[in-house]
Amino acid sequence: KKSIIAAMELSNEIHGNVENERNQMFWTLRPKSWEKKAGSQILPGDVFYLPSNSAIMPVDAVILEGGCLAQEAVITGESVPQAKIAVEPNEESETLSIETNHRNSALFAGTTIINGAKQQGFDKNLSEEVRRTSSPVKCLALKTGSYSSKGEIMRALSKSSHAGDIATEDSERDSIRLIAALTSFAIIACTSMFLPFSSIHSKKKTSSFRRVIQCTRIVVASIPDLPL
């Protein structure tokens, strides 16, 4: 039950982020100048600045300059914001990997950028409008659309016609077996409460009402919380 609710909440949050992205604009570097582009217009290899206020990442990117806090609950389930810093250039030929070695410098599509660090200033060649509406966090777009982290989640959710398909047939079969076993033990335990030999070794007699209460506790305790 919890997995179904979590999947539905995740789906609603992602779809809500998609709606919010439509109103977001990013200053993106084009051959001649910086242009204001929607998140859906950012292409792999584009260099862009994050907005001055909180924003939802439209693509998977790596930070080139500056730093920020990213809320990655949509991707990882972690509620604590993660500090992101600019990637450090390495003299050795090291392959960029946003999933492992350079995760602290990666921003994933669908995550919320809380605020941009202002330790570093803007490039002097930037216009006043770019400086006023952007934060000093320069990023390089790596993955967009269905190839991004958000796209992978959307594909996984779209494969199921409904949330119940998240559970596999094997897990459902094992859950049914577990429920049957717990139910059997609960019936045996409740039955033994009313048998004569159950009070042979007890000095005090237990009233029928108290036995019913104990049986109720056994039944309630035997109900499992399964991710069906």
mmCIF file of C-alpha atoms in Angstrom:
data_model
loop_
_atom_site.group_PDB
_atom_site.id
_atom_site.type_symbol
_atom_site.label_atom_id
_atom_site.label_comp_id
_atom_site.label_asym_id
_atom_site.label_seq_id
_atom_site.Cartn_x
_atom_site.Cartn_y
_atom_site.Cartn_z
ATOM 1 C CA LYS A 1 0.000 0.000 0.000
ATOM 2 C CA LYS A 2 2.774 2.422 0.912
ATOM 3 C CA SER A 3 4.616 1.747 -2.350
ATOM 4 C CA ILE A 4 1.476 2.523 -4.354
ATOM 5 C CA ILE A 5 0.923 5.794 -2.497
ATOM 6 C CA ALA A 6 4.600 6.718 -2.887
ATOM 7 C CA ALA A 7 4.483 6.001 -6.627
ATOM 8 C CA MET A 8 1.343 8.115 -7.047
ATOM 9 C CA GLU A 9 2.871 10.991 -5.070
ATOM 10 C CA LEU A 10 6.053 10.739 -7.133
ATOM 11 C CA SER A 11 4.058 10.787 -10.372
ATOM 12 C CA ASN A 12 2.009 13.805 -9.250
ATOM 13 C CA GLU A 13 5.132 15.669 -8.155
ATOM 14 C CA ILE A 14 6.901 15.040 -11.450
ATOM 15 C CA HIS A 15 3.871 16.102 -13.487
ATOM 16 C CA GLY A 16 3.585 19.217 -11.312
ATOM 17 C CA ASN A 17 7.231 20.014 -11.969
ATOM 18 C CA VAL A 18 6.630 19.671 -15.701
ATOM 19 C CA GLU A 19 3.877 22.299 -15.498
ATOM 20 C CA ASN A 20 6.104 24.671 -13.510
ATOM 21 C CA GLU A 21 8.975 24.282 -15.986
ATOM 22 C CA ARG A 22 6.926 25.838 -18.751
ATOM 23 C CA ASN A 23 7.091 29.234 -17.020
ATOM 24 C CA GLN A 24 10.848 29.086 -16.383
ATOM 25 C CA MET A 25 13.363 30.829 -18.591
ATOM 26 C CA PHE A 26 17.139 30.321 -18.657
ATOM 27 C CA TRP A 27 19.837 32.515 -20.118
ATOM 28 C CA THR A 28 21.529 30.196 -22.609
ATOM 29 C CA LEU A 29 24.696 30.778 -24.597
ATOM 30 C CA ARG A 30 24.149 30.820 -28.332
ATOM 31 C CA PRO A 31 26.787 31.419 -31.073
ATOM 32 C CA LYS A 32 26.405 35.207 -31.027
ATOM 33 C CA SER A 33 25.011 36.117 -27.608
ATOM 34 C CA TRP A 34 23.126 35.018 -24.494
ATOM 35 C CA GLU A 35 19.485 34.315 -25.223
ATOM 36 C CA LYS A 36 16.525 33.618 -22.956
ATOM 37 C CA LYS A 37 15.287 30.083 -23.594
ATOM 38 C CA ALA A 38 12.680 27.829 -22.032
ATOM 39 C CA GLY A 39 13.903 24.681 -20.334
ATOM 40 C CA SER A 40 12.532 22.546 -23.167
ATOM 41 C CA GLN A 41 14.734 24.465 -25.636
ATOM 42 C CA ILE A 42 18.012 23.693 -23.859
ATOM 43 C CA LEU A 43 20.097 21.188 -25.854
ATOM 44 C CA PRO A 44 22.941 18.871 -24.791
ATOM 45 C CA GLY A 45 26.156 20.891 -24.760
ATOM 46 C CA ASP A 46 24.424 24.216 -24.034
ATOM 47 C CA VAL A 47 25.898 26.499 -21.376
ATOM 48 C CA PHE A 48 23.276 28.310 -19.301
ATOM 49 C CA TYR A 49 22.745 30.216 -16.052
ATOM 50 C CA LEU A 50 20.257 29.209 -13.391
ATOM 51 C CA PRO A 51 17.490 31.722 -12.535
ATOM 52 C CA SER A 52 17.978 33.995 -9.541
ATOM 53 C CA ASN A 53 15.037 32.446 -7.682
ATOM 54 C CA SER A 54 14.315 28.776 -7.019
ATOM 55 C CA ALA A 55 13.962 26.692 -10.161
ATOM 56 C CA ILE A 56 13.260 23.173 -11.347
ATOM 57 C CA MET A 57 16.055 21.677 -13.410
ATOM 58 C CA PRO A 58 14.881 20.922 -16.965
ATOM 59 C CA VAL A 59 17.939 18.835 -17.883
ATOM 60 C CA ASP A 60 20.775 16.845 -16.371
ATOM 61 C CA ALA A 61 23.728 19.196 -16.081
ATOM 62 C CA VAL A 62 27.082 19.732 -14.409
ATOM 63 C CA ILE A 63 28.027 22.957 -12.614
ATOM 64 C CA LEU A 64 30.885 24.870 -14.216
ATOM 65 C CA GLU A 65 30.898 27.903 -11.898
ATOM 66 C CA GLY A 66 29.300 28.703 -8.540
ATOM 67 C CA GLY A 67 27.322 26.423 -6.252
ATOM 68 C CA CYS A 68 23.801 25.811 -4.975
ATOM 69 C CA LEU A 69 21.500 23.623 -2.893
ATOM 70 C CA ALA A 70 19.460 20.981 -4.684
ATOM 71 C CA GLN A 71 16.390 19.185 -3.374
ATOM 72 C CA GLU A 72 16.715 15.668 -4.868
ATOM 73 C CA ALA A 73 13.760 14.002 -3.165
ATOM 74 C CA VAL A 74 12.125 13.280 -6.530
ATOM 75 C CA ILE A 75 15.160 11.284 -7.683
ATOM 76 C CA THR A 76 16.681 9.764 -4.543
ATOM 77 C CA GLY A 77 13.967 10.171 -1.890
ATOM 78 C CA GLU A 78 16.420 12.114 0.294
ATOM 79 C CA SER A 79 14.595 14.983 1.996
ATOM 80 C CA VAL A 80 17.738 16.867 3.037
ATOM 81 C CA PRO A 81 18.962 19.345 0.375
ATOM 82 C CA GLN A 82 22.305 18.459 -1.162
ATOM 83 C CA ALA A 83 25.111 21.000 -1.553
ATOM 84 C CA LYS A 84 26.379 21.222 -5.121
ATOM 85 C CA ILE A 85 29.723 22.714 -6.137
ATOM 86 C CA ALA A 86 31.464 23.429 -9.420
ATOM 87 C CA VAL A 87 33.314 20.553 -11.021
ATOM 88 C CA GLU A 88 37.075 20.768 -10.530
ATOM 89 C CA PRO A 89 39.240 20.454 -13.631
ATOM 90 C CA ASN A 90 41.523 17.431 -13.510
ATOM 91 C CA GLU A 91 44.832 17.327 -15.286
ATOM 92 C CA GLU A 92 44.487 13.578 -15.739
ATOM 93 C CA SER A 93 42.200 12.206 -18.423
ATOM 94 C CA GLU A 94 39.262 11.404 -16.149
ATOM 95 C CA THR A 95 35.883 10.640 -17.651
ATOM 96 C CA LEU A 96 33.046 12.823 -16.389
ATOM 97 C CA SER A 97 30.520 10.727 -14.451
ATOM 98 C CA ILE A 98 27.601 12.527 -12.788
ATOM 99 C CA GLU A 99 26.393 9.260 -11.247
ATOM 100 C CA THR A 100 29.603 8.474 -9.315
ATOM 101 C CA ASN A 101 32.764 10.591 -9.214
ATOM 102 C CA HIS A 102 31.200 13.971 -9.999
ATOM 103 C CA ARG A 103 27.808 13.605 -8.361
ATOM 104 C CA ASN A 104 28.510 16.572 -6.059
ATOM 105 C CA SER A 105 28.688 18.771 -9.158
ATOM 106 C CA ALA A 106 25.671 17.294 -10.953
ATOM 107 C CA LEU A 107 22.163 18.708 -11.157
ATOM 108 C CA PHE A 108 19.459 16.278 -12.229
ATOM 109 C CA ALA A 109 16.328 17.019 -14.219
ATOM 110 C CA GLY A 110 13.224 17.319 -12.046
ATOM 111 C CA THR A 111 15.100 18.345 -8.911
ATOM 112 C CA THR A 112 14.464 21.725 -7.282
ATOM 113 C CA ILE A 113 17.274 24.258 -7.008
ATOM 114 C CA ILE A 114 16.698 26.130 -3.763
ATOM 115 C CA ASN A 115 19.245 28.911 -4.111
ATOM 116 C CA GLY A 116 22.460 29.716 -5.905
ATOM 117 C CA ALA A 117 25.651 30.589 -4.063
ATOM 118 C CA LYS A 118 26.942 34.093 -4.648
ATOM 119 C CA GLN A 119 30.580 33.693 -3.732
ATOM 120 C CA GLN A 120 31.601 34.140 -7.329
ATOM 121 C CA GLY A 121 30.615 37.059 -9.485
ATOM 122 C CA PHE A 122 29.420 37.158 -13.070
ATOM 123 C CA ASP A 123 31.518 37.518 -16.145
ATOM 124 C CA LYS A 124 32.151 41.195 -16.844
ATOM 125 C CA ASN A 125 31.003 40.763 -20.439
ATOM 126 C CA LEU A 126 27.470 39.797 -19.407
ATOM 127 C CA SER A 127 24.676 42.311 -19.817
ATOM 128 C CA GLU A 128 22.921 43.896 -16.847
ATOM 129 C CA GLU A 129 19.707 42.026 -17.616
ATOM 130 C CA VAL A 130 21.431 38.649 -17.421
ATOM 131 C CA ARG A 131 23.036 39.534 -14.087
ATOM 132 C CA ARG A 132 19.756 40.816 -12.637
ATOM 133 C CA THR A 133 17.633 37.776 -13.541
ATOM 134 C CA SER A 134 20.168 34.988 -13.074
ATOM 135 C CA SER A 135 22.209 33.467 -10.274
ATOM 136 C CA PRO A 136 25.986 33.120 -10.700
ATOM 137 C CA VAL A 137 25.701 29.368 -11.304
ATOM 138 C CA LYS A 138 26.831 28.429 -14.780
ATOM 139 C CA CYS A 139 25.926 24.911 -15.967
ATOM 140 C CA LEU A 140 26.629 22.635 -18.902
ATOM 141 C CA ALA A 141 23.675 20.597 -20.163
ATOM 142 C CA LEU A 142 24.429 16.885 -20.551
ATOM 143 C CA LYS A 143 21.156 14.970 -20.955
ATOM 144 C CA THR A 144 17.737 16.218 -21.995
ATOM 145 C CA GLY A 145 14.257 14.846 -22.570
ATOM 146 C CA SER A 146 13.719 11.118 -22.101
ATOM 147 C CA TYR A 147 17.458 10.550 -21.654
ATOM 148 C CA SER A 148 17.581 12.624 -18.459
ATOM 149 C CA SER A 149 16.968 11.352 -14.936
ATOM 150 C CA LYS A 150 13.423 12.685 -15.001
ATOM 151 C CA GLY A 151 12.829 11.047 -18.373
ATOM 152 C CA GLU A 152 13.906 7.663 -17.037
ATOM 153 C CA ILE A 153 11.431 7.933 -14.162
ATOM 154 C CA MET A 154 8.640 9.004 -16.494
ATOM 155 C CA ARG A 155 9.330 6.015 -18.746
ATOM 156 C CA ALA A 156 9.256 3.661 -15.769
ATOM 157 C CA LEU A 157 5.919 5.074 -14.602
ATOM 158 C CA SER A 158 4.406 5.022 -18.096
ATOM 159 C CA LYS A 159 5.145 1.299 -18.494
ATOM 160 C CA SER A 160 2.510 0.510 -15.880
ATOM 161 C CA SER A 161 -1.150 1.025 -16.758
ATOM 162 C CA HIS A 162 -1.869 1.639 -13.082
ATOM 163 C CA ALA A 163 0.062 1.907 -9.820
ATOM 164 C CA GLY A 164 -0.738 -1.679 -8.830
ATOM 165 C CA ASP A 165 1.491 -2.988 -11.631
ATOM 166 C CA ILE A 166 4.508 -1.883 -9.620
ATOM 167 C CA ALA A 167 4.345 -5.122 -7.660
ATOM 168 C CA THR A 168 5.528 -8.153 -9.618
ATOM 169 C CA GLU A 169 3.758 -11.495 -9.778
ATOM 170 C CA ASP A 170 6.428 -13.127 -7.600
ATOM 171 C CA SER A 171 6.078 -10.494 -4.892
ATOM 172 C CA GLU A 172 2.282 -10.819 -4.929
ATOM 173 C CA ARG A 173 2.547 -14.617 -4.638
ATOM 174 C CA ASP A 174 4.964 -14.345 -1.706
ATOM 175 C CA SER A 175 2.704 -11.765 -0.041
ATOM 176 C CA ILE A 176 -0.299 -14.085 -0.302
ATOM 177 C CA ARG A 177 1.700 -16.924 1.240
ATOM 178 C CA LEU A 178 2.820 -14.695 4.091
ATOM 179 C CA ILE A 179 -0.739 -13.510 4.747
ATOM 180 C CA ALA A 180 -1.974 -17.119 4.764
ATOM 181 C CA ALA A 181 0.738 -18.182 7.231
ATOM 182 C CA LEU A 182 0.087 -15.250 9.576
ATOM 183 C CA THR A 183 -3.653 -15.869 9.414
ATOM 184 C CA SER A 184 -3.150 -19.532 10.337
ATOM 185 C CA PHE A 185 -0.985 -18.653 13.329
ATOM 186 C CA ALA A 186 -3.519 -16.023 14.444
ATOM 187 C CA ILE A 187 -6.386 -18.552 14.271
ATOM 188 C CA ILE A 188 -4.389 -21.130 16.254
ATOM 189 C CA ALA A 189 -3.436 -18.550 18.889
ATOM 190 C CA CYS A 190 -7.002 -17.271 19.246
ATOM 191 C CA THR A 191 -8.405 -20.811 19.475
ATOM 192 C CA SER A 192 -5.932 -21.772 22.195
ATOM 193 C CA MET A 193 -7.164 -18.865 24.320
ATOM 194 C CA PHE A 194 -10.524 -20.635 24.810
ATOM 195 C CA LEU A 195 -9.287 -24.203 25.289
ATOM 196 C CA PRO A 196 -9.395 -25.674 28.824
ATOM 197 C CA PHE A 197 -5.689 -26.434 29.063
ATOM 198 C CA SER A 198 -4.824 -22.758 28.465
ATOM 199 C CA SER A 199 -5.740 -21.879 32.072
ATOM 200 C CA ILE A 200 -4.286 -24.964 33.848
ATOM 201 C CA HIS A 201 -0.965 -23.298 34.716
ATOM 202 C CA SER A 202 -2.481 -19.874 35.480
ATOM 203 C CA LYS A 203 -3.455 -19.140 39.081
ATOM 204 C CA LYS A 204 -5.998 -16.483 38.116
ATOM 205 C CA LYS A 205 -8.905 -17.200 35.827
ATOM 206 C CA THR A 206 -9.133 -15.000 32.756
ATOM 207 C CA SER A 207 -12.536 -13.613 31.929
ATOM 208 C CA SER A 208 -14.073 -14.191 28.517
ATOM 209 C CA PHE A 209 -14.043 -10.452 27.810
ATOM 210 C CA ARG A 210 -10.292 -10.260 28.458
ATOM 211 C CA ARG A 211 -9.716 -13.242 26.176
ATOM 212 C CA VAL A 212 -11.672 -11.537 23.399
ATOM 213 C CA ILE A 213 -9.508 -8.438 23.821
ATOM 214 C CA GLN A 214 -6.362 -10.545 23.616
ATOM 215 C CA CYS A 215 -7.657 -12.288 20.495
ATOM 216 C CA THR A 216 -8.353 -8.908 18.935
ATOM 217 C CA ARG A 217 -4.779 -7.838 19.626
ATOM 218 C CA ILE A 218 -3.472 -11.031 18.033
ATOM 219 C CA VAL A 219 -5.573 -10.489 14.911
ATOM 220 C CA VAL A 220 -4.503 -6.851 14.576
ATOM 221 C CA ALA A 221 -0.840 -7.733 15.098
ATOM 222 C CA SER A 222 -1.020 -10.432 12.432
ATOM 223 C CA ILE A 223 -2.094 -7.995 9.689
ATOM 224 C CA PRO A 224 1.104 -7.268 7.691
ATOM 225 C CA ASP A 225 2.011 -3.962 6.086
ATOM 226 C CA LEU A 226 2.953 -5.185 2.616
ATOM 227 C CA PRO A 227 3.940 -3.204 -0.518
ATOM 228 C CA LEU A 228 1.208 -4.673 -2.694
#
